[in-house]
mmCIF file of C-alpha atoms in Angstrom:
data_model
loop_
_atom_site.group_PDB
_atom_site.id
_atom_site.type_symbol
_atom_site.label_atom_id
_atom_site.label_comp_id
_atom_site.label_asym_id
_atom_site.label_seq_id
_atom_site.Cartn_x
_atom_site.Cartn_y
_atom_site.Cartn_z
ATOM 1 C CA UNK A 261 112.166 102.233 81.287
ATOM 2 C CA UNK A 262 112.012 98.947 82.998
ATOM 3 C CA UNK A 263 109.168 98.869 86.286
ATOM 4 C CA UNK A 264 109.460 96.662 89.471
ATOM 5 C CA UNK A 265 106.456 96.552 91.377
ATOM 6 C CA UNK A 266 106.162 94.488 94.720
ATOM 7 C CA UNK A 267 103.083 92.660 95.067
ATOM 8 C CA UNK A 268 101.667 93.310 91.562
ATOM 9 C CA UNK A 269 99.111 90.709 91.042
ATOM 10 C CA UNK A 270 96.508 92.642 92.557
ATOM 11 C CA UNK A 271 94.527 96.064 94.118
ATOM 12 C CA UNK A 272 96.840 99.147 93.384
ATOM 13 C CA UNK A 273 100.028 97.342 92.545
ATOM 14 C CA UNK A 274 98.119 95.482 89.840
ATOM 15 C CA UNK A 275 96.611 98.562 89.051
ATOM 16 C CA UNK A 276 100.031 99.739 88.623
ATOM 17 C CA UNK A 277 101.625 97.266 86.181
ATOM 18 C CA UNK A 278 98.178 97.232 83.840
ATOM 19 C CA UNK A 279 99.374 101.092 83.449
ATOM 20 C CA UNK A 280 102.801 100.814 82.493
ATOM 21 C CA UNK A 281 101.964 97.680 80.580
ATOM 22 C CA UNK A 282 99.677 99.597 78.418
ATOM 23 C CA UNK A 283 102.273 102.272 77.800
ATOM 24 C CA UNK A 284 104.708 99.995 76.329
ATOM 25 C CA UNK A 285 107.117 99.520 79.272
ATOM 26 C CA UNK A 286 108.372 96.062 80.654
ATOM 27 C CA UNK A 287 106.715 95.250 84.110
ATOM 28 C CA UNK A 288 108.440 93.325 86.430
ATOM 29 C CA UNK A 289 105.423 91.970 89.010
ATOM 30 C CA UNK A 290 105.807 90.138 91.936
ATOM 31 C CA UNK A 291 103.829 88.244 94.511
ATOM 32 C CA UNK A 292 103.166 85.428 96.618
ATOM 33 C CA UNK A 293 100.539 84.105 94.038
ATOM 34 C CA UNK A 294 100.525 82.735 90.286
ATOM 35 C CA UNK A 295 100.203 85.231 88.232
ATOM 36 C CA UNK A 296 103.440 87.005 89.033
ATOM 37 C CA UNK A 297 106.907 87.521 87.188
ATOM 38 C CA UNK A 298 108.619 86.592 90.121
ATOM 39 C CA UNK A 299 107.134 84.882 93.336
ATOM 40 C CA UNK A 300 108.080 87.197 95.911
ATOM 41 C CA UNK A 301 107.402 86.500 99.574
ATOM 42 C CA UNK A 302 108.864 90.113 100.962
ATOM 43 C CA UNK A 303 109.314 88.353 104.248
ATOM 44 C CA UNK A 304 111.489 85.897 102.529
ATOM 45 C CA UNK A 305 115.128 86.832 102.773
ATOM 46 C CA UNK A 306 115.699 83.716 100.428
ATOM 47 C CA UNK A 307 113.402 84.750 98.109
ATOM 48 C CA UNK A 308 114.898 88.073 97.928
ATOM 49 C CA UNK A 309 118.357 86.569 97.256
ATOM 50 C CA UNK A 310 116.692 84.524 94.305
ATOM 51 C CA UNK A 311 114.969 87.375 92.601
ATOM 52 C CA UNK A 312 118.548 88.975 92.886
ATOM 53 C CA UNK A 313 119.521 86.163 91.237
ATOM 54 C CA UNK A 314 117.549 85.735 88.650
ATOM 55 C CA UNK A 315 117.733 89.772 87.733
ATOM 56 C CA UNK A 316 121.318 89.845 87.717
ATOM 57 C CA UNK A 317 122.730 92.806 85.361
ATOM 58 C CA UNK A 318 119.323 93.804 84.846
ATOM 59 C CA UNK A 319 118.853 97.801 85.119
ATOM 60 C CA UNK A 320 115.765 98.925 86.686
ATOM 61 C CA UNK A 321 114.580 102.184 86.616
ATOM 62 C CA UNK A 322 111.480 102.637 88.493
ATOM 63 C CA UNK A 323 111.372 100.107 91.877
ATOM 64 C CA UNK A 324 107.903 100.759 93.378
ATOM 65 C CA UNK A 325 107.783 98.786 96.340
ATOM 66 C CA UNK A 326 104.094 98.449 97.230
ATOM 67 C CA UNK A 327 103.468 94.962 99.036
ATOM 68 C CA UNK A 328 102.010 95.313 102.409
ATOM 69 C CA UNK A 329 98.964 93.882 105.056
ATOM 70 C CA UNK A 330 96.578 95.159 106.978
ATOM 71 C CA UNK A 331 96.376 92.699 109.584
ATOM 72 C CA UNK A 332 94.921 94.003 112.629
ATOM 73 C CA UNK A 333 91.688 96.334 111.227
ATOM 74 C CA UNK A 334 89.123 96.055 113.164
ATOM 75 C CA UNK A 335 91.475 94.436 116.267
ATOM 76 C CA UNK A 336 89.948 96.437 120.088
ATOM 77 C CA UNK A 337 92.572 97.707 122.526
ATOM 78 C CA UNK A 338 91.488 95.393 125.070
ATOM 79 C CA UNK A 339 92.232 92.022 123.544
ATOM 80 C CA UNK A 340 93.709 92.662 119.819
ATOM 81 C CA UNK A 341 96.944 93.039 118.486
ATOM 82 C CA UNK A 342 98.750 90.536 119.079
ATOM 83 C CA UNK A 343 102.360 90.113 119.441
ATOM 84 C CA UNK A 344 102.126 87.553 116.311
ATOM 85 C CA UNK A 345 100.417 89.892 114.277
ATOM 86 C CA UNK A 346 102.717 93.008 114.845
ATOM 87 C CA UNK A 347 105.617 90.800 113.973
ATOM 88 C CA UNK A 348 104.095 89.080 110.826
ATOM 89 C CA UNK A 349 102.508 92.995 109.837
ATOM 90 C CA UNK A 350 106.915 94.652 110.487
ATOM 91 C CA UNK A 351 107.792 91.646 108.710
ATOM 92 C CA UNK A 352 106.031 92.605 105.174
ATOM 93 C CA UNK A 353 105.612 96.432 105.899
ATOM 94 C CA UNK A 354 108.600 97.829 106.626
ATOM 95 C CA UNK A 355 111.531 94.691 106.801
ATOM 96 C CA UNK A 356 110.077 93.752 103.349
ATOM 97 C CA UNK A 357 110.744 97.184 102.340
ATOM 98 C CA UNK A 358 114.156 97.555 102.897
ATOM 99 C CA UNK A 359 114.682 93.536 102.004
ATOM 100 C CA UNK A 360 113.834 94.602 98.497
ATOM 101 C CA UNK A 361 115.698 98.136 97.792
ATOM 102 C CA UNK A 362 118.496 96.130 99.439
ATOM 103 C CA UNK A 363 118.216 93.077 96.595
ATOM 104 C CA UNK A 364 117.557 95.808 93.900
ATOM 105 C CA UNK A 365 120.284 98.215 94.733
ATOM 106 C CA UNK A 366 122.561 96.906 91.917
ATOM 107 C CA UNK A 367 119.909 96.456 88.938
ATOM 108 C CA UNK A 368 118.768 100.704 90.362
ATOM 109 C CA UNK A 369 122.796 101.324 89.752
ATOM 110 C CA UNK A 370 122.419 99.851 86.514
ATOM 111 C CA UNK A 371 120.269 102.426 85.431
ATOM 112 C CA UNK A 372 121.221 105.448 84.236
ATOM 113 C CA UNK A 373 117.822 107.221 85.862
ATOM 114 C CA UNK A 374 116.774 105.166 88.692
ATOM 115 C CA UNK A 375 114.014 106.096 91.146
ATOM 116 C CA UNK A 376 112.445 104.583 94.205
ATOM 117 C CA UNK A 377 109.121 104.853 95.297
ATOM 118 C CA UNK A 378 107.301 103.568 98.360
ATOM 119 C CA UNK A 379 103.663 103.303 99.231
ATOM 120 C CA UNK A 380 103.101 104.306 102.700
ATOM 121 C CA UNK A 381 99.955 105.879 103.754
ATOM 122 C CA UNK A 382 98.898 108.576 105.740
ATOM 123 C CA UNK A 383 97.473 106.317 108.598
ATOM 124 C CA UNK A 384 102.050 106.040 109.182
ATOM 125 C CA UNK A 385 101.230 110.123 109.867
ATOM 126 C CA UNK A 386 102.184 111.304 113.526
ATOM 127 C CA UNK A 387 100.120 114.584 112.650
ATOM 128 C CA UNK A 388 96.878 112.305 111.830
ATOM 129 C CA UNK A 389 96.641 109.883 114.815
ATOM 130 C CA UNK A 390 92.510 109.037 115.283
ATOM 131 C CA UNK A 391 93.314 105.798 117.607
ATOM 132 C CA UNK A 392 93.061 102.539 116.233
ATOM 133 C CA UNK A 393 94.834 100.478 113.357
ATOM 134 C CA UNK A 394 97.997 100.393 115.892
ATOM 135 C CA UNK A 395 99.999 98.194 114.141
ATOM 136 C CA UNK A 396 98.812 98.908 110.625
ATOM 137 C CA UNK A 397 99.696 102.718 111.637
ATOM 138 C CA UNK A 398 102.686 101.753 113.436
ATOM 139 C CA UNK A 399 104.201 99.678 110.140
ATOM 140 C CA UNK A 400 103.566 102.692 108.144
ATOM 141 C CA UNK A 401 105.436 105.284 110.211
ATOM 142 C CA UNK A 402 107.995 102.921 109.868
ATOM 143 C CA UNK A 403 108.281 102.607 106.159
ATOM 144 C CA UNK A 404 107.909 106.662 106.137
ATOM 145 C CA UNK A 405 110.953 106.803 108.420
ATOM 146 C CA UNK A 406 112.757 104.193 106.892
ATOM 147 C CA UNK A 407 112.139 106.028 103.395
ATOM 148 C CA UNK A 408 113.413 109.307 104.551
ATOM 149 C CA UNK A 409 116.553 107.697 105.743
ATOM 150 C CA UNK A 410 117.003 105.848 102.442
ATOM 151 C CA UNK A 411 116.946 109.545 100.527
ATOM 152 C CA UNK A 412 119.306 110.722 103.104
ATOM 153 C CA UNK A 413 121.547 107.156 102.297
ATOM 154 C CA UNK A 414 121.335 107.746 98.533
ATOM 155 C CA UNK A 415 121.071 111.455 97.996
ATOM 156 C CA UNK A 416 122.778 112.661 94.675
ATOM 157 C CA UNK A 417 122.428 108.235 93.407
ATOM 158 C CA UNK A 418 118.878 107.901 93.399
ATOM 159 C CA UNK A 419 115.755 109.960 94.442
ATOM 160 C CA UNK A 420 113.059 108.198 96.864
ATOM 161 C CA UNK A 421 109.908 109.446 97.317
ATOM 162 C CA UNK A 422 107.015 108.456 99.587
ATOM 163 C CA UNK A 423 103.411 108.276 99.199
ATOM 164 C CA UNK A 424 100.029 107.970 100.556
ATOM 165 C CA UNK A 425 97.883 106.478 97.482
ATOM 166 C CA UNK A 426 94.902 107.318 98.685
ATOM 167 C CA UNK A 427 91.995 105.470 100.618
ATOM 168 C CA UNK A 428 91.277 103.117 97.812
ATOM 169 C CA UNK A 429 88.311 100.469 96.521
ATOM 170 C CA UNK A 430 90.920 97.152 96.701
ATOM 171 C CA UNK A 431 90.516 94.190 99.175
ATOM 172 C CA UNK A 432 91.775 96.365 101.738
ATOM 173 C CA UNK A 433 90.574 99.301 101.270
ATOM 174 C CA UNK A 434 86.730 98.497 100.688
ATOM 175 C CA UNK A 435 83.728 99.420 98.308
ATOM 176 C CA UNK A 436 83.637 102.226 100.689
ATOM 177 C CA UNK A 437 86.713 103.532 99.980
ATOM 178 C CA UNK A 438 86.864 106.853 98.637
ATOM 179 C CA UNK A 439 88.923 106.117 94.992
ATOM 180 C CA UNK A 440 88.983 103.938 92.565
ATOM 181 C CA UNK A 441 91.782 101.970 91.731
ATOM 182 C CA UNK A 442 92.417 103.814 88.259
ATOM 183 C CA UNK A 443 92.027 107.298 90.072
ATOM 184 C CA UNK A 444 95.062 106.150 92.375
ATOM 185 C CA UNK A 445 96.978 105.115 90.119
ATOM 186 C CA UNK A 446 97.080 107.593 87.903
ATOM 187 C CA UNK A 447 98.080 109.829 90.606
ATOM 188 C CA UNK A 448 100.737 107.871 91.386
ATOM 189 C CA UNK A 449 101.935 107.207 88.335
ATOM 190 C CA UNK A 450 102.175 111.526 87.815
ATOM 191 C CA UNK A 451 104.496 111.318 91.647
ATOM 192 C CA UNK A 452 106.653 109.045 90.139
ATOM 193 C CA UNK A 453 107.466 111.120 86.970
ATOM 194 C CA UNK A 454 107.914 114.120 89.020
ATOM 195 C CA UNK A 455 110.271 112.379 91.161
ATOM 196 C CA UNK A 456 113.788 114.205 91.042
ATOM 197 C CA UNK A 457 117.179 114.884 93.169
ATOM 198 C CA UNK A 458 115.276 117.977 94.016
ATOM 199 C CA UNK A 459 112.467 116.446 95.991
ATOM 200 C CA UNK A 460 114.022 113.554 97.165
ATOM 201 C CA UNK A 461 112.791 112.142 100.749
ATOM 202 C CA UNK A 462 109.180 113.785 99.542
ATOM 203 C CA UNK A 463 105.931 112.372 101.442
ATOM 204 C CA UNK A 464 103.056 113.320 99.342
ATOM 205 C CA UNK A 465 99.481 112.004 98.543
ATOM 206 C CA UNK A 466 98.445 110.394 95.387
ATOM 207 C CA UNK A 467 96.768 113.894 94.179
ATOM 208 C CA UNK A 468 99.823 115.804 94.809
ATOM 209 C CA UNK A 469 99.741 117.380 98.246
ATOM 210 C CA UNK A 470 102.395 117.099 100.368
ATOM 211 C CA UNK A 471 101.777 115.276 103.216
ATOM 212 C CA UNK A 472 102.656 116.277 106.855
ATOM 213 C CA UNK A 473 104.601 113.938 108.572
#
C-alpha cells in the first residue's frame, strides 16, 4: 500500500508518515519545506500539475490530505479577520483540498483499493458553533461539505471519509491540547483501515465516534 500525505513534514501529518513508515509502507510526504518527497504548496495549482507529473502511473492507495492553517486564532470580531486572511486560509483549507484529489484522481484509479481521507475538524461542525475561529471554522465546514460531495461524486470508485483528529499537542494545537500526537494518530490510522464503500461520506473523530455534522 502506497500513502500520500499532504503536508507531512510536521505535527499530525508527520506523525502520520513516521507510522506507516515504520510499518513497512512507502510514504509519499509533501510540504512547503525541505524535508518533503515532494514540495507541495496546496495553493499552487502549478505545483499540483508537477506532482501529477512527476507521479505519473503511480497507484496510490491511501491519499490523506491533511495540509491546512489556522490563521485567524485569536483574531476579535471587531477588527480581525481580514479579507486577506479568509482568502489565503480557503486557499489551503478547502481549494487545496480538492486541488489535490483532483491531481491524484488517476494514481487513486490506479489502485486496485483506493481510499481518501480528509482531516477536517469538528470546529467545521454546524452543531458545535462556540463563536470565534470564523474563518478557521468556516474553512472546515467547507472541507466537510466538500468531502461529502466527493463520496457522493465517487460512490462505488473510491470511499472518502472525514475526520476530526482530535484537539492535538502540534504547533497549532498547543501544549494544552488535549492529545498527543501518537494518540491521534493512531486513531486515525484505525479510521482509515475501517474505511469502506459502506461508510463512505463518514465524519467521525479520531477515537471513533461519529461526529454530528
Amino acid at each position: 500500500m502506497t500513502v500520500l500525505i499532504t503536508g507531512a513534514t510536521r505535527g499530525i501529518g508527520a506523525g502520520l508518515a513516521a507510522h506507516y513508515r515504520a510499518a513497512g509502507l512507502p510514504v509519499i510526504g509533501t510540504g512547503r519545506s525541505e524535508g518533503a518527497e515532494i514540495t507541495l504548496d496546496v495553493t499552487q495549482p502549478s505545483d499540483h500539475a508537477a506532482m501529477a507529473k512527476r507521479l505519473q502511473g503511480q497507484a496510490i492507495d491511501l491519499l490523506i490530505c491533511n495540509a491546512g492553517v489556522y490563521l485567524d486564532q485569536g483574531d476579535d470580531l471587531e477588527g480581525g479577520y481580514t479579507a486577506d486572511v479568509w482568502a489565503q486560509t480557503f486557499a489551503a483549507n478547502v481549494t487545496g483540498v480538492f486541488l489535490t484529489v483532483q491531481a491524484m484522481l488517476p494514481n487513486l484509479r490506479a489502485s486496485a483499493a483506493p481510499k481518501i481521507a480528509i482531516i477536517s475538524s469538528q470546529m467545521g461542525s454546524d452543531t458545535t458553533a462556540p463563536g470565534g475561529s470564523y474563518i478557521y471554522r468556516a474553512s472546515k465546514a467547507a472541507a466537510l461539505n466538500l468531502g461529502r460531495n466527493l463520496a457522493t461524486d465517487l460512490s462505488g470508485e473510491i470511499p472518502v471519509g472525514i475526520y476530526h483528529p482530535g484537539w492535538v499537542q502540534t504547533d497549532m494545537g498547543s501544549a494544552a491540547a488535549d492529545i498527543t500526537v501518537a494518540e491521534s494518530v493512531a486513531g486515525l490510522v484505525a479510521r482509515f483501515d475501517a474505511l469502506t464503500h459502506a461508510n463512505t461520506g463518514c465524519f467521525e473523530t479520531w477515537d471513533g465516534r461519529t461526529h454530528p455534522f
